[in-house]
Amino acid sequence: MNLPAQPRICIVLLSAVGDVVHALPIVTAIKRHRPQSKITWLLQDAGAALIQGHPAVDEILLFRRQAGLAGFVKMAMELAERPFDVVLDL
């Protein structure tokens, strides 16, 4: 796969906090392999505190499941504004 020098990568992990903890080494490895990459992490509120300020994560997008359809539409609009080169659904 040919990626640009500064790939935009989106990590999607909408499950439990424990899964976020298990995914942190993956994100760290990606950033170590591609330090110029911009990593955006899409997750639910509960896991956001764990990755806030993490050096490998450049941006956090929150999906608020309790917001229902309005929350889904907001998330879809935010994602549409960001063209990603790679999306990893963990």
PDB file of N, CA and C in Angstrom, residues 34-70:
ATOM      1  N   ARG A  34       5.599   5.461  11.683  1.00  0.00           N
ATOM      2  CA  ARG A  34       5.297   6.613  10.824  1.00  0.00           C
ATOM      3  C   ARG A  34       5.136   7.858  11.697  1.00  0.00           C
ATOM      4  N   PRO A  35       6.226   8.441  12.186  1.00  0.00           N
ATOM      5  CA  PRO A  35       6.113   9.577  13.116  1.00  0.00           C
ATOM      6  C   PRO A  35       5.425  10.803  12.518  1.00  0.00           C
ATOM      7  N   GLN A  36       5.421  10.940  11.202  1.00  0.00           N
ATOM      8  CA  GLN A  36       4.769  12.093  10.576  1.00  0.00           C
ATOM      9  C   GLN A  36       3.266  11.894  10.410  1.00  0.00           C
ATOM     10  N   SER A  37       2.780  10.718  10.722  1.00  0.00           N
ATOM     11  CA  SER A  37       1.354  10.457  10.534  1.00  0.00           C
ATOM     12  C   SER A  37       0.517  11.285  11.498  1.00  0.00           C
ATOM     13  N   LYS A  38      -0.709  11.556  11.076  1.00  0.00           N
ATOM     14  CA  LYS A  38      -1.677  12.232  11.940  1.00  0.00           C
ATOM     15  C   LYS A  38      -2.712  11.190  12.326  1.00  0.00           C
ATOM     16  N   ILE A  39      -2.765  10.869  13.613  1.00  0.00           N
ATOM     17  CA  ILE A  39      -3.662   9.822  14.090  1.00  0.00           C
ATOM     18  C   ILE A  39      -4.853  10.444  14.796  1.00  0.00           C
ATOM     19  N   THR A  40      -6.026  10.115  14.290  1.00  0.00           N
ATOM     20  CA  THR A  40      -7.291  10.522  14.898  1.00  0.00           C
ATOM     21  C   THR A  40      -7.934   9.273  15.469  1.00  0.00           C
ATOM     22  N   TRP A  41      -8.430   9.376  16.691  1.00  0.00           N
ATOM     23  CA  TRP A  41      -9.062   8.229  17.343  1.00  0.00           C
ATOM     24  C   TRP A  41     -10.520   8.552  17.577  1.00  0.00           C
ATOM     25  N   LEU A  42     -11.392   7.721  17.034  1.00  0.00           N
ATOM     26  CA  LEU A  42     -12.838   7.847  17.227  1.00  0.00           C
ATOM     27  C   LEU A  42     -13.257   6.838  18.280  1.00  0.00           C
ATOM     28  N   LEU A  43     -13.823   7.333  19.386  1.00  0.00           N
ATOM     29  CA  LEU A  43     -14.235   6.452  20.465  1.00  0.00           C
ATOM     30  C   LEU A  43     -15.361   7.076  21.266  1.00  0.00           C
ATOM     31  N   GLN A  44     -15.890   6.306  22.203  1.00  0.00           N
ATOM     32  CA  GLN A  44     -16.948   6.800  23.076  1.00  0.00           C
ATOM     33  C   GLN A  44     -16.336   7.564  24.251  1.00  0.00           C
ATOM     34  N   ASP A  45     -17.181   8.315  24.944  1.00  0.00           N
ATOM     35  CA  ASP A  45     -16.737   9.163  26.049  1.00  0.00           C
ATOM     36  C   ASP A  45     -15.882   8.431  27.078  1.00  0.00           C
ATOM     37  N   ALA A  46     -16.273   7.224  27.446  1.00  0.00           N
ATOM     38  CA  ALA A  46     -15.630   6.520  28.556  1.00  0.00           C
ATOM     39  C   ALA A  46     -14.132   6.331  28.350  1.00  0.00           C
ATOM     40  N   GLY A  47     -13.708   6.100  27.137  1.00  0.00           N
ATOM     41  CA  GLY A  47     -12.291   5.861  26.879  1.00  0.00           C
ATOM     42  C   GLY A  47     -11.478   7.099  26.599  1.00  0.00           C
ATOM     43  N   ALA A  48     -12.135   8.226  26.426  1.00  0.00           N
ATOM     44  CA  ALA A  48     -11.432   9.450  26.037  1.00  0.00           C
ATOM     45  C   ALA A  48     -10.406   9.889  27.074  1.00  0.00           C
ATOM     46  N   ALA A  49     -10.725   9.747  28.346  1.00  0.00           N
ATOM     47  CA  ALA A  49      -9.798  10.176  29.396  1.00  0.00           C
ATOM     48  C   ALA A  49      -8.492   9.382  29.349  1.00  0.00           C
ATOM     49  N   LEU A  50      -8.555   8.143  28.878  1.00  0.00           N
ATOM     50  CA  LEU A  50      -7.352   7.314  28.810  1.00  0.00           C
ATOM     51  C   LEU A  50      -6.372   7.774  27.741  1.00  0.00           C
ATOM     52  N   ILE A  51      -6.881   8.331  26.670  1.00  0.00           N
ATOM     53  CA  ILE A  51      -5.982   8.699  25.572  1.00  0.00           C
ATOM     54  C   ILE A  51      -5.738  10.203  25.480  1.00  0.00           C
ATOM     55  N   GLN A  52      -6.438  10.980  26.278  1.00  0.00           N
ATOM     56  CA  GLN A  52      -6.230  12.434  26.293  1.00  0.00           C
ATOM     57  C   GLN A  52      -4.761  12.706  26.617  1.00  0.00           C
ATOM     58  N   GLY A  53      -4.077  13.411  25.755  1.00  0.00           N
ATOM     59  CA  GLY A  53      -2.677  13.743  25.974  1.00  0.00           C
ATOM     60  C   GLY A  53      -1.692  12.648  25.593  1.00  0.00           C
ATOM     61  N   HIS A  54      -2.178  11.526  25.061  1.00  0.00           N
ATOM     62  CA  HIS A  54      -1.271  10.453  24.638  1.00  0.00           C
ATOM     63  C   HIS A  54      -0.432  10.967  23.470  1.00  0.00           C
ATOM     64  N   PRO A  55       0.890  10.789  23.521  1.00  0.00           N
ATOM     65  CA  PRO A  55       1.752  11.374  22.485  1.00  0.00           C
ATOM     66  C   PRO A  55       1.528  10.824  21.077  1.00  0.00           C
ATOM     67  N   ALA A  56       0.939   9.659  20.942  1.00  0.00           N
ATOM     68  CA  ALA A  56       0.714   9.093  19.610  1.00  0.00           C
ATOM     69  C   ALA A  56      -0.604   9.532  18.996  1.00  0.00           C
ATOM     70  N   VAL A  57      -1.482  10.127  19.787  1.00  0.00           N
ATOM     71  CA  VAL A  57      -2.816  10.507  19.310  1.00  0.00           C
ATOM     72  C   VAL A  57      -2.862  12.012  19.074  1.00  0.00           C
ATOM     73  N   ASP A  58      -3.144  12.396  17.835  1.00  0.00           N
ATOM     74  CA  ASP A  58      -3.180  13.817  17.479  1.00  0.00           C
ATOM     75  C   ASP A  58      -4.552  14.443  17.668  1.00  0.00           C
ATOM     76  N   GLU A  59      -5.592  13.642  17.534  1.00  0.00           N
ATOM     77  CA  GLU A  59      -6.949  14.184  17.607  1.00  0.00           C
ATOM     78  C   GLU A  59      -7.890  13.111  18.146  1.00  0.00           C
ATOM     79  N   ILE A  60      -8.859  13.551  18.940  1.00  0.00           N
ATOM     80  CA  ILE A  60      -9.869  12.652  19.484  1.00  0.00           C
ATOM     81  C   ILE A  60     -11.233  13.098  18.980  1.00  0.00           C
ATOM     82  N   LEU A  61     -11.980  12.157  18.421  1.00  0.00           N
ATOM     83  CA  LEU A  61     -13.369  12.399  18.045  1.00  0.00           C
ATOM     84  C   LEU A  61     -14.247  11.529  18.929  1.00  0.00           C
ATOM     85  N   LEU A  62     -15.265  12.128  19.511  1.00  0.00           N
ATOM     86  CA  LEU A  62     -16.148  11.396  20.411  1.00  0.00           C
ATOM     87  C   LEU A  62     -17.445  11.012  19.720  1.00  0.00           C
ATOM     88  N   PHE A  63     -17.834   9.771  19.931  1.00  0.00           N
ATOM     89  CA  PHE A  63     -19.139   9.301  19.487  1.00  0.00           C
ATOM     90  C   PHE A  63     -19.988   9.125  20.730  1.00  0.00           C
ATOM     91  N   ARG A  64     -21.054   9.879  20.800  1.00  0.00           N
ATOM     92  CA  ARG A  64     -21.945   9.821  21.957  1.00  0.00           C
ATOM     93  C   ARG A  64     -23.171   8.985  21.583  1.00  0.00           C
ATOM     94  N   ARG A  65     -23.080   7.716  21.905  1.00  0.00           N
ATOM     95  CA  ARG A  65     -24.142   6.762  21.567  1.00  0.00           C
ATOM     96  C   ARG A  65     -25.480   7.182  22.165  1.00  0.00           C
ATOM     97  N   GLN A  66     -25.448   7.752  23.372  1.00  0.00           N
ATOM     98  CA  GLN A  66     -26.684   8.158  24.039  1.00  0.00           C
ATOM     99  C   GLN A  66     -27.369   9.319  23.324  1.00  0.00           C
ATOM    100  N   ALA A  67     -26.667   9.978  22.404  1.00  0.00           N
ATOM    101  CA  ALA A  67     -27.268  11.076  21.644  1.00  0.00           C
ATOM    102  C   ALA A  67     -28.154  10.561  20.511  1.00  0.00           C
ATOM    103  N   GLY A  68     -28.175   9.255  20.298  1.00  0.00           N
ATOM    104  CA  GLY A  68     -29.054   8.663  19.299  1.00  0.00           C
ATOM    105  C   GLY A  68     -28.687   9.047  17.878  1.00  0.00           C
ATOM    106  N   LEU A  69     -29.706   9.225  17.065  1.00  0.00           N
ATOM    107  CA  LEU A  69     -29.506   9.541  15.655  1.00  0.00           C
ATOM    108  C   LEU A  69     -28.748  10.848  15.478  1.00  0.00           C
ATOM    109  N   ALA A  70     -29.040  11.836  16.305  1.00  0.00           N
ATOM    110  CA  ALA A  70     -28.346  13.125  16.207  1.00  0.00           C
ATOM    111  C   ALA A  70     -26.846  12.945  16.441  1.00  0.00           C
TER     112      ALA A  70
END
